[in-house]
Amino acid sequence: MEKYLYIALFAPLVSSLFSSLFTAKPKKQFVGVIASLLIATSFVSSVILGFYILGGGEAIHVELMTWINTGGLYIPFGFVVDEISVTMMFVVTLVSMLVHIYSNGYMDHDPSFNRFFAWLSAFVFSMMVLVMSDNFAGLFIGWEGVGLCSWGLIGFWYYKESATWAANEAFIMNRIADLGMLIGLFLLYWNTGSLQYDVVFSKVALLDHSTLIWIGIFLFIGAMGKSAQFPLHTWLADAMEGPTPVSALIHAATMVTAGVYLVIRSNPLYDLVPEVGIFIASLGTFVAFFAASMALVNRDMKRIIAYSTLSQLGYMFAAAGLGAYWVALFHLMAHAFFKALLFLGAGNVMHAMHDELDPFKMGALKEKMKWTWIMMTVASFALAGVFPLAGFFSKDTILEAAFVDHHYVIYGVLLFTAALTAFYSFRLVALIFHGNDRYSQFGIHPHEAYNYMLWAMAPLFFFAIIAGIMQTPFFEMVEEALNAREYHIHSEAVKWIMLIGTQVLVIASIFYAYRKYNRNDITVPDGTSKTENRLCYKVLFNQYYIPYFYEEYLVKPYRELSGLFWKKFDLRVVDATVDGIAKILYNTGEETRGMQSGNLSVMLRWMVVGLVILLIFAGAVGLAVRYSDKILSFLSALGV
């Protein structure tokens, strides 16, 4: 099975290197095709490994070569395929393969077509390194790799100032969080002498409890940045400046889930610090509601789906924080299917609407885009948690975990958030596909996407429907690796009341959204309506004024302080010193350049001057040696 591990890992790297050969050349369609085939090869290998592990096979562990071996530190290029990593491999390669195929159509007219596939495949390779490494150092290399690739993909259209700004924001905010993660890794090595998963997890139980708390906190800070948890959340919505396939791959199914993966992978550590787990669950619950509330009023199609992603990441952290690691991992997998489908559907709509993102300027698109409408509607039902779609099984299990463990506040907030999720999801569907035609007034003539783009979305559509039936075999696969347990509500009556009550709440929210937005009198808001001028609406529309706070009280003061140091210190001290030294050397050269005039008489005079200086120096040294005793006596008399 080792060969399949290597194929799954390195096929994306080959894809990226191949595509990079053509980045400076005009679009070559075969670049996208070959890149997609190589990612498909990685996916097939991942599926083979998945069936092997699902069938009860032992974890596959390989050491490719030694990376660091100095003193007591030994870190190999080691990789492992076990129940946790193979799940992530399946999700990453499946979504990546479909996004690559879809991108052949979506990026068809982009002049940087070849460069896009080089970045996209490099991202997949970095993500595979992250999830397949058998040690924290290898995970961190993949962690930084996906950060770099996401910067290149978010800012792919670098000639747009908004794109470069968003890319820099995501990169810098993640570097802030990564400092916390590095401190956590240093503490791990300092206290266990290793960064290998098996060694670290065998020793963490022996560590002081306060040390474990600090390690857990610092590792989670890294996870907060990568998974965009409050207060490091603002970059995720702004990252929608990148091409939509990037949003489907990075900001729905892969990179943003890396923080959840880190907590799940570190479950032996977090099991020992339940107080940190409660903090993670509480923050995740808050973020679930916080992001959902902002999606209620937003008027950017991709940002609404991005806030939805942020909210669902909150659900995952809530489950992981409560110790329901297998539930968090299952929701991560199920969410990847329907959320990537939503983003790709949004890409179809953007193409049809000439990159328009305001759903209030759309309407009645189901007549022009029947298949996109069907797929996005089903994906929205799955996101809302409607039975029997994928989101129902994963989200309902998270609610059960919170209820069974008596965390009723967390349960209540997550349940209310489920209702909000249903509302904003079908607000978007109603505005885009139903009601009156509002796009004609803008001279837009929409059309359905290419057939092969729709076929690329079909597997996601399929899994969004049937992924729930994978819950039991998935539980059996990860049961031992994650100390999984099933959550049972002892009272059948209570269980059915909760189940039916949740469905009624969700369906009522969907019905209300349709009733409010599936109307023929919907118009494009112009800022004059009573709703738009209410305080609550303004707070939500402006993201609780958090971006404003960051800009006014963090970014601007930092920029002004930097400008002050530049003018007062860099220019007047550093630059002046460097320029002064350069000026002295330059003037000295100007004054002495006459020595190299080539005139024989001038050169003879300089030779005489040099000889005289040499004789004087030699005489001074000779006198110093001859009268050294007297000189020392004299200095001694002076007390030197």
XYZ file of C-alpha atoms in Angstrom:
640
model
C 0.000 0.000 0.000
C 3.004 2.310 0.344
C 3.035 3.051 -3.384
C -0.489 4.435 -3.170
C 0.617 6.702 -0.323
C 3.397 8.127 -2.489
C 1.094 8.539 -5.485
C -1.562 10.297 -3.414
C 1.054 12.621 -1.912
C 3.225 13.493 -4.899
C 0.799 13.511 -7.854
C -0.358 17.065 -6.925
C 3.297 18.180 -6.742
C 3.940 16.808 -10.239
C 0.772 18.588 -11.391
C 2.000 21.900 -10.000
C 5.518 21.555 -11.432
C 4.130 20.602 -14.840
C 1.737 23.556 -14.887
C 4.474 25.945 -13.765
C 6.450 25.163 -16.943
C 3.812 27.061 -18.917
C 3.063 29.988 -16.593
C 4.821 32.496 -18.847
C 3.115 31.192 -21.972
C -0.355 31.788 -23.443
C -3.213 29.582 -22.314
C -2.729 25.889 -23.049
C -5.909 23.843 -22.536
C -3.923 20.653 -22.067
C -2.319 22.150 -18.944
C -5.687 22.144 -17.162
C -6.528 18.679 -18.473
C -3.251 17.065 -17.380
C -3.348 18.866 -14.009
C -6.870 17.529 -13.458
C -5.818 13.982 -14.423
C -2.931 14.063 -11.951
C -5.202 15.244 -9.127
C -7.640 12.468 -10.140
C -4.767 9.996 -9.797
C -4.192 11.258 -6.252
C -7.911 10.868 -5.537
C -8.012 7.259 -6.802
C -5.014 6.393 -4.626
C -6.691 8.019 -1.626
C -9.863 5.985 -2.248
C -7.846 2.750 -2.425
C -6.144 3.643 0.880
C -9.527 4.580 2.344
C -11.050 1.194 1.540
C -7.954 -0.481 2.998
C -8.314 1.388 6.301
C -12.116 1.005 6.305
C -11.651 -2.741 5.875
C -9.662 -2.915 9.098
C -6.157 -2.529 7.673
C -3.304 -1.319 9.855
C -2.169 2.291 9.626
C 0.522 2.804 6.976
C 3.597 4.635 8.245
C 6.603 5.547 6.091
C 9.766 7.593 6.590
C 10.858 9.038 3.288
C 14.167 10.408 4.591
C 15.733 12.174 7.543
C 14.941 15.873 7.702
C 16.528 17.109 10.943
C 18.834 15.019 13.130
C 20.868 17.131 15.527
C 21.395 16.835 19.251
C 18.280 15.255 20.691
C 16.041 16.450 17.853
C 15.079 13.915 15.223
C 12.453 14.834 12.626
C 12.023 12.682 9.516
C 9.999 13.311 6.405
C 7.478 10.847 7.750
C 3.900 10.249 6.634
C 1.034 8.245 8.036
C -2.253 7.005 6.623
C -4.670 6.215 9.419
C -8.361 6.682 10.099
C -8.036 10.453 10.578
C -5.643 11.312 7.758
C -7.359 9.089 5.179
C -10.657 10.888 5.802
C -8.989 14.219 5.127
C -7.192 12.784 2.089
C -10.495 11.647 0.615
C -12.133 15.040 1.173
C -9.160 17.066 -0.083
C -8.528 15.031 -3.243
C -12.213 14.620 -4.170
C -13.024 18.327 -3.910
C -9.685 19.271 -5.490
C -10.249 16.971 -8.456
C -13.729 18.355 -9.097
C -12.552 21.966 -8.663
C -9.722 21.342 -11.150
C -12.167 19.956 -13.716
C -14.621 22.800 -13.083
C -11.834 25.384 -13.403
C -11.109 24.288 -16.981
C -14.386 25.974 -17.866
C -14.507 28.734 -15.262
C -10.997 30.050 -16.059
C -11.328 29.348 -19.783
C -10.938 32.983 -20.878
C -8.408 34.034 -18.228
C -4.975 34.936 -19.671
C -3.283 33.464 -16.583
C -4.983 30.072 -17.028
C -1.710 28.114 -16.720
C -0.541 30.006 -13.627
C -3.861 29.296 -11.920
C -3.385 25.528 -12.164
C 0.210 25.787 -10.921
C -0.976 27.549 -7.747
C -4.045 25.333 -7.339
C -2.091 22.071 -7.547
C 0.614 23.430 -5.238
C -2.104 24.136 -2.708
C -3.369 20.553 -2.931
C 0.164 19.200 -2.389
C 0.662 21.436 0.659
C -2.676 20.297 2.067
C -1.720 16.655 1.581
C 1.572 17.239 3.407
C -0.405 18.852 6.240
C -2.840 15.978 6.726
C -0.464 13.089 5.986
C 2.566 14.096 8.105
C 3.288 11.938 11.136
C 4.699 14.823 13.166
C 3.876 18.399 14.112
C 6.850 19.835 12.201
C 5.677 18.275 8.938
C 2.146 19.482 9.678
C 3.534 22.988 10.153
C 5.362 22.853 6.804
C 2.087 21.973 5.070
C 0.333 24.582 7.234
C 2.626 27.325 5.935
C 2.483 25.921 2.406
C -1.288 26.267 2.200
C -0.925 29.769 3.659
C 1.460 30.752 0.873
C -0.675 29.167 -1.856
C -3.849 30.759 -0.521
C -2.076 34.132 -0.672
C -1.248 33.500 -4.330
C -4.776 32.327 -5.146
C -6.707 34.994 -3.226
C -4.561 37.635 -4.884
C -4.550 35.793 -8.217
C -5.903 38.878 -10.007
C -3.085 40.973 -8.561
C -3.912 43.961 -10.763
C -7.014 44.513 -8.601
C -6.123 46.428 -5.452
C -8.929 44.738 -3.509
C -7.525 41.296 -4.368
C -3.969 42.076 -3.269
C -5.276 43.705 -0.088
C -7.389 40.637 0.740
C -4.470 38.293 0.048
C -2.172 40.296 2.312
C -4.816 40.462 5.037
C -5.262 36.679 5.015
C -1.504 36.083 4.991
C -0.680 38.523 7.786
C -3.575 37.519 10.041
C -2.570 33.874 9.730
C 1.045 34.713 10.527
C -0.116 36.321 13.775
C -1.936 33.116 14.718
C 0.970 30.945 13.571
C 3.210 32.599 16.140
C 0.931 31.138 18.800
C 1.103 27.738 17.150
C 4.915 27.875 17.036
C 5.040 28.638 20.758
C 2.813 25.612 21.331
C 5.141 23.420 19.257
C 8.204 24.711 21.143
C 6.496 23.898 24.448
C 5.664 20.415 23.175
C 9.254 19.716 22.160
C 10.666 21.273 25.340
C 8.537 19.027 27.531
C 8.404 15.785 25.518
C 11.666 15.878 23.548
C 9.895 15.086 20.291
C 7.392 16.340 17.731
C 6.359 12.869 16.493
C 2.660 12.280 17.108
C 3.100 8.841 18.685
C 5.912 9.966 20.999
C 4.230 13.219 22.036
C 0.859 11.615 22.742
C 2.467 8.838 24.775
C 4.094 11.432 27.052
C 1.512 14.199 27.417
C -0.207 12.412 30.314
C 3.023 12.763 32.307
C 3.215 16.544 31.926
C 2.149 19.155 34.432
C -1.500 20.161 33.992
C -0.761 23.879 33.700
C 1.814 23.151 30.989
C -0.774 21.153 29.063
C -3.224 24.038 29.326
C -0.722 26.464 27.812
C 0.171 24.017 25.030
C -3.516 23.492 24.246
C -4.186 27.237 24.199
C -1.254 28.101 21.937
C -2.007 25.302 19.474
C -5.606 26.466 19.340
C -4.483 30.037 18.590
C -2.933 28.649 15.409
C -6.186 26.837 14.649
C -8.143 30.067 15.226
C -6.210 31.845 12.490
C -6.390 29.076 9.901
C -10.078 28.376 10.573
C -10.955 32.088 10.885
C -12.348 32.027 14.405
C -13.167 35.264 16.216
C -11.336 37.654 16.505
C -9.174 36.465 13.582
C -12.177 35.947 11.320
C -12.299 39.002 9.054
C -9.939 37.623 6.404
C -12.309 34.824 5.346
C -15.072 37.012 3.903
C -12.532 39.343 2.268
C -10.835 36.317 0.677
C -13.811 36.039 -1.676
C -11.843 38.380 -3.962
C -10.155 35.281 -5.378
C -11.617 33.184 -8.235
C -14.713 31.243 -7.147
C -13.129 27.767 -7.603
C -10.540 28.905 -5.065
C -13.345 29.707 -2.643
C -14.828 26.239 -3.183
C -11.510 24.495 -2.544
C -9.789 26.617 0.079
C -12.558 28.408 1.923
C -15.157 25.650 2.037
C -13.577 22.221 2.055
C -9.857 22.234 2.807
C -7.651 24.987 4.251
C -10.152 26.514 6.658
C -10.801 23.064 8.109
C -7.093 22.606 8.905
C -7.586 24.195 12.333
C -10.347 21.696 13.119
C -8.053 18.898 11.907
C -5.303 20.106 14.267
C -7.611 19.908 17.287
C -8.925 16.492 16.210
C -5.403 15.161 15.599
C -4.327 16.451 19.033
C -7.260 14.798 20.793
C -5.096 12.889 23.342
C -3.803 16.273 24.535
C -7.169 18.047 24.619
C -8.777 15.129 26.460
C -6.476 15.997 29.381
C -7.499 19.666 29.495
C -11.313 19.708 29.400
C -11.340 23.354 30.509
C -9.602 24.307 27.242
C -12.090 22.103 25.415
C -15.001 24.000 26.951
C -13.425 27.280 25.856
C -13.051 25.906 22.299
C -16.660 24.714 22.276
C -17.941 28.019 23.668
C -16.000 30.084 21.150
C -17.138 27.796 18.327
C -20.761 28.180 19.429
C -20.415 31.952 19.550
C -18.819 32.037 16.086
C -21.590 29.816 14.680
C -24.217 32.357 15.750
C -22.021 35.413 15.099
C -21.312 34.481 11.464
C -24.883 33.365 10.775
C -26.240 36.693 11.991
C -24.044 38.614 9.531
C -25.204 36.392 6.663
C -28.820 37.400 7.325
C -28.477 40.838 5.714
C -25.405 40.619 3.491
C -25.832 41.483 -0.191
C -22.801 39.684 -1.626
C -23.554 36.130 -2.788
C -20.074 34.768 -2.122
C -19.750 36.518 1.234
C -23.046 35.007 2.397
C -21.690 31.540 1.605
C -18.383 32.492 3.282
C -20.195 33.515 6.484
C -22.011 30.202 6.272
C -18.637 28.441 6.147
C -17.485 30.405 9.181
C -20.658 29.440 11.028
C -20.254 25.736 10.198
C -16.624 25.843 11.343
C -18.059 27.041 14.653
C -20.207 23.886 14.768
C -17.120 21.745 14.144
C -15.147 23.435 16.933
C -18.134 23.117 19.253
C -18.162 19.352 18.677
C -14.382 19.004 18.990
C -14.315 21.117 22.153
C -16.934 18.848 23.732
C -14.752 15.824 22.975
C -16.969 14.604 20.125
C -14.005 14.483 17.749
C -15.514 11.931 15.391
C -18.667 14.042 15.081
C -16.564 17.119 14.238
C -14.656 15.132 11.600
C -17.868 13.750 10.107
C -19.413 17.220 9.893
C -16.167 18.459 8.321
C -16.513 15.812 5.601
C -20.251 16.259 5.009
C -19.944 20.050 5.000
C -17.205 19.904 2.357
C -19.605 18.324 -0.145
C -22.549 20.698 0.048
C -20.512 23.843 0.697
C -18.176 23.248 -2.271
C -21.311 22.606 -4.338
C -22.753 25.951 -3.226
C -19.581 27.824 -4.140
C -19.349 26.201 -7.575
C -23.026 26.965 -8.132
C -22.282 30.569 -7.188
C -19.530 30.490 -9.805
C -22.063 29.455 -12.428
C -24.322 32.332 -11.416
C -21.416 34.805 -11.529
C -20.526 33.698 -15.058
C -24.128 34.011 -16.135
C -24.506 37.440 -14.492
C -21.221 38.921 -15.765
C -19.622 38.723 -12.274
C -22.555 40.409 -10.518
C -22.690 39.370 -6.833
C -25.738 41.180 -5.489
C -28.651 38.669 -5.353
C -31.123 41.570 -5.357
C -30.042 42.246 -8.953
C -30.860 38.695 -10.068
C -34.182 36.865 -9.680
C -36.017 34.258 -11.806
C -32.777 32.559 -12.854
C -34.255 29.089 -12.440
C -35.726 29.470 -15.921
C -32.280 30.058 -17.423
C -30.167 27.881 -15.134
C -32.282 24.864 -14.219
C -29.470 22.508 -13.169
C -27.614 25.120 -11.160
C -30.898 25.957 -9.409
C -31.559 22.307 -8.553
C -28.027 21.717 -7.235
C -27.847 24.903 -5.169
C -31.306 24.273 -3.724
C -30.402 20.736 -2.633
C -27.075 21.985 -1.230
C -28.977 24.639 0.734
C -31.357 21.996 2.117
C -28.311 19.955 3.177
C -26.720 23.023 4.786
C -29.941 23.752 6.653
C -29.941 20.200 8.018
C -33.144 18.963 6.395
C -33.749 15.192 6.592
C -32.464 12.983 4.950
C -29.608 15.029 3.452
C -25.996 15.021 4.658
C -26.189 18.081 6.885
C -29.056 16.600 8.906
C -27.012 13.659 10.162
C -23.833 15.555 10.998
C -25.437 18.676 12.483
C -28.062 16.731 14.438
C -25.323 14.611 16.026
C -23.524 17.765 17.191
C -26.753 18.944 18.843
C -27.189 15.532 20.469
C -23.618 15.628 21.798
C -24.214 19.018 23.428
C -27.569 17.906 24.900
C -26.385 14.531 26.217
C -23.355 16.145 27.905
C -25.691 18.684 29.585
C -24.297 21.739 27.789
C -27.760 23.174 27.306
C -26.666 26.756 26.548
C -24.427 25.500 23.740
C -27.268 23.299 22.518
C -29.749 26.176 22.568
C -27.483 28.591 20.691
C -26.586 25.981 18.060
C -30.247 25.107 17.597
C -31.189 28.768 17.117
C -28.269 29.121 14.706
C -29.651 26.204 12.685
C -32.822 28.238 12.170
C -30.774 31.262 11.072
C -28.811 29.037 8.682
C -32.010 27.832 7.040
C -33.277 31.411 6.714
C -30.217 33.007 5.096
C -29.631 29.974 2.843
C -33.088 30.180 1.299
C -33.097 33.970 1.315
C -30.204 33.590 -1.118
C -31.906 30.860 -3.178
C -35.176 32.849 -3.373
C -33.439 36.074 -4.414
C -31.317 34.395 -7.088
C -33.684 31.892 -8.654
C -37.242 32.982 -7.812
C -39.397 36.095 -7.869
C -39.318 38.708 -10.595
C -36.660 39.163 -13.259
C -34.443 42.025 -12.037
C -31.374 41.408 -14.223
C -32.832 42.547 -17.547
C -32.708 46.200 -16.499
C -28.921 45.857 -16.256
C -28.626 44.437 -19.784
C -27.605 40.946 -18.599
C -28.493 37.808 -20.574
C -27.792 34.802 -18.329
C -27.057 31.289 -19.540
C -26.312 27.899 -17.998
C -22.722 26.815 -17.397
C -20.795 24.416 -19.653
C -21.982 20.823 -19.395
C -18.661 19.522 -18.069
C -18.759 22.141 -15.300
C -22.154 20.756 -14.286
C -20.819 17.214 -14.461
C -17.932 18.251 -12.191
C -20.525 19.399 -9.666
C -22.557 16.160 -9.931
C -20.471 14.056 -7.478
C -20.768 16.800 -4.859
C -24.515 16.875 -5.501
C -24.611 13.092 -5.021
C -22.634 13.141 -1.755
C -24.662 16.086 -0.409
C -27.673 13.784 -0.670
C -26.311 10.416 0.481
C -23.355 11.238 2.777
C -25.559 10.755 5.835
C -25.734 7.003 5.270
C -21.943 6.893 5.679
C -22.279 7.888 9.334
C -22.361 4.387 10.832
C -19.424 2.906 8.849
C -17.487 6.119 9.449
C -18.122 5.859 13.187
C -16.929 2.239 13.184
C -13.760 3.216 11.295
C -12.704 6.032 13.643
C -14.129 4.543 16.854
C -10.776 3.386 18.214
C -8.631 6.209 16.808
C -10.786 8.956 18.342
C -12.191 7.121 21.377
C -15.557 7.689 19.739
C -18.859 7.012 21.395
C -22.396 7.231 20.167
C -24.679 9.817 21.711
C -28.009 8.433 22.872
C -30.829 10.369 24.486
C -32.243 7.917 27.022
C -35.837 9.064 26.699
C -37.299 8.120 23.328
C -39.977 10.778 23.772
C -37.397 13.520 24.338
C -35.371 12.271 21.393
C -38.333 12.426 18.998
C -39.452 15.791 20.343
C -35.947 17.191 19.724
C -35.716 15.619 16.281
C -39.134 16.752 15.105
C -38.777 20.134 16.821
C -35.487 20.811 15.043
C -36.980 19.904 11.660
C -40.069 22.036 12.278
C -37.882 25.001 13.263
C -35.676 24.627 10.183
C -38.582 24.145 7.757
C -40.441 27.090 9.296
C -37.339 29.266 8.717
C -37.162 28.095 5.100
C -40.856 28.845 4.612
C -40.469 32.307 6.135
C -37.466 33.097 3.892
C -39.420 32.085 0.795
C -42.460 34.033 1.863
C -40.371 37.150 2.441
C -38.142 37.012 -0.658
C -40.014 34.921 -3.250
C -42.097 37.883 -4.400
C -42.491 39.767 -7.623
C -42.292 43.165 -5.932
C -38.698 42.718 -4.722
C -36.579 45.702 -5.756
C -32.889 46.549 -5.523
C -32.333 48.239 -2.124
C -31.096 51.814 -2.346
C -30.517 52.537 1.349
C -33.772 54.425 1.928
C -36.020 51.682 3.342
C -36.918 51.498 7.031
C -35.241 48.094 7.351
C -31.919 49.371 6.041
C -31.949 52.266 8.492
C -32.614 50.221 11.597
C -29.735 50.016 14.067
C -29.744 46.205 14.144
C -29.572 46.009 10.345
C -26.690 48.492 10.203
C -24.742 46.620 12.883
C -25.104 43.305 11.058
C -24.511 44.796 7.594
C -21.288 46.421 8.855
C -20.113 43.173 10.478
C -20.598 44.526 13.997
C -18.173 47.317 12.990
C -15.254 44.986 13.768
C -13.450 45.668 10.443
C -13.962 49.391 11.123
C -12.492 48.962 14.612
C -9.471 47.084 13.239
C -8.898 49.733 10.564
C -9.318 52.777 12.828
C -7.702 51.564 16.045
C -5.133 48.989 14.905
C -4.185 49.462 11.259
C -4.182 53.271 11.085
C -2.217 53.841 14.336
C 0.284 51.199 13.238
C 0.592 52.838 9.823
C 1.081 56.274 11.380
C 3.652 54.937 13.856
C 5.483 53.227 11.008
C 5.473 56.485 9.048
C 6.861 58.348 12.052
C 9.707 55.859 12.509
C 10.397 55.990 8.792
C 10.716 59.789 8.752
C 12.447 60.294 12.108
C 14.614 57.194 12.401
C 14.989 55.419 9.058
C 15.639 58.557 7.022
C 17.517 60.648 9.599
C 19.559 57.934 11.340
C 19.772 54.684 9.381
C 19.712 56.108 5.854
C 21.839 59.115 6.860
C 24.498 56.819 8.386
C 24.610 54.509 5.374
C 24.600 57.428 2.924
C 27.288 59.220 4.980
C 29.622 56.217 4.882
C 29.013 55.861 1.161
C 29.696 59.577 0.638
C 33.003 59.412 2.561
C 34.148 56.414 0.533
C 33.070 58.086 -2.691
C 34.882 61.356 -1.887
C 37.983 59.446 -0.813
C 37.936 57.644 -4.139
C 37.506 60.915 -6.003
C 40.497 62.466 -4.178
C 42.790 59.493 -4.686
C 41.848 58.531 -8.232
C 44.813 60.640 -9.467
C 47.096 57.863 -8.184
C 45.878 55.708 -11.079
C 46.452 58.319 -13.834
C 49.028 56.165 -15.632
C 51.614 59.020 -15.573
C 55.069 57.568 -14.750
C 56.367 60.616 -12.846
C 53.191 60.716 -10.688
C 53.527 57.029 -9.891
C 57.223 57.452 -8.945
C 56.322 60.277 -6.555
C 53.705 58.108 -4.854
C 56.266 55.313 -4.586
C 58.632 57.669 -2.791
C 55.820 58.794 -0.456
C 54.985 55.174 0.299
C 58.630 54.322 0.938
C 59.002 57.253 3.342
C 55.850 56.200 5.258
C 57.129 52.634 5.455
C 60.554 53.758 6.755
C 58.945 55.990 9.369
C 56.725 53.142 10.541
C 59.668 50.699 10.652
C 61.777 53.209 12.628
C 58.955 53.797 15.114
C 58.583 50.051 15.679
C 62.352 49.632 16.111
C 62.556 52.441 18.685
C 59.590 51.013 20.559
C 61.297 47.602 20.794
C 64.680 49.085 21.798
C 63.273 51.249 24.574
C 60.386 48.992 25.579
C 61.692 48.626 29.171
C 61.858 52.369 29.688
C 58.437 52.858 28.087
C 56.909 50.256 30.420
C 58.588 51.821 33.452
C 57.291 55.232 32.471
C 53.759 53.914 32.012
C 53.988 52.130 35.362
C 55.053 55.355 37.050
C 51.975 57.021 35.569
C 49.818 54.261 37.066
C 48.666 52.929 33.696
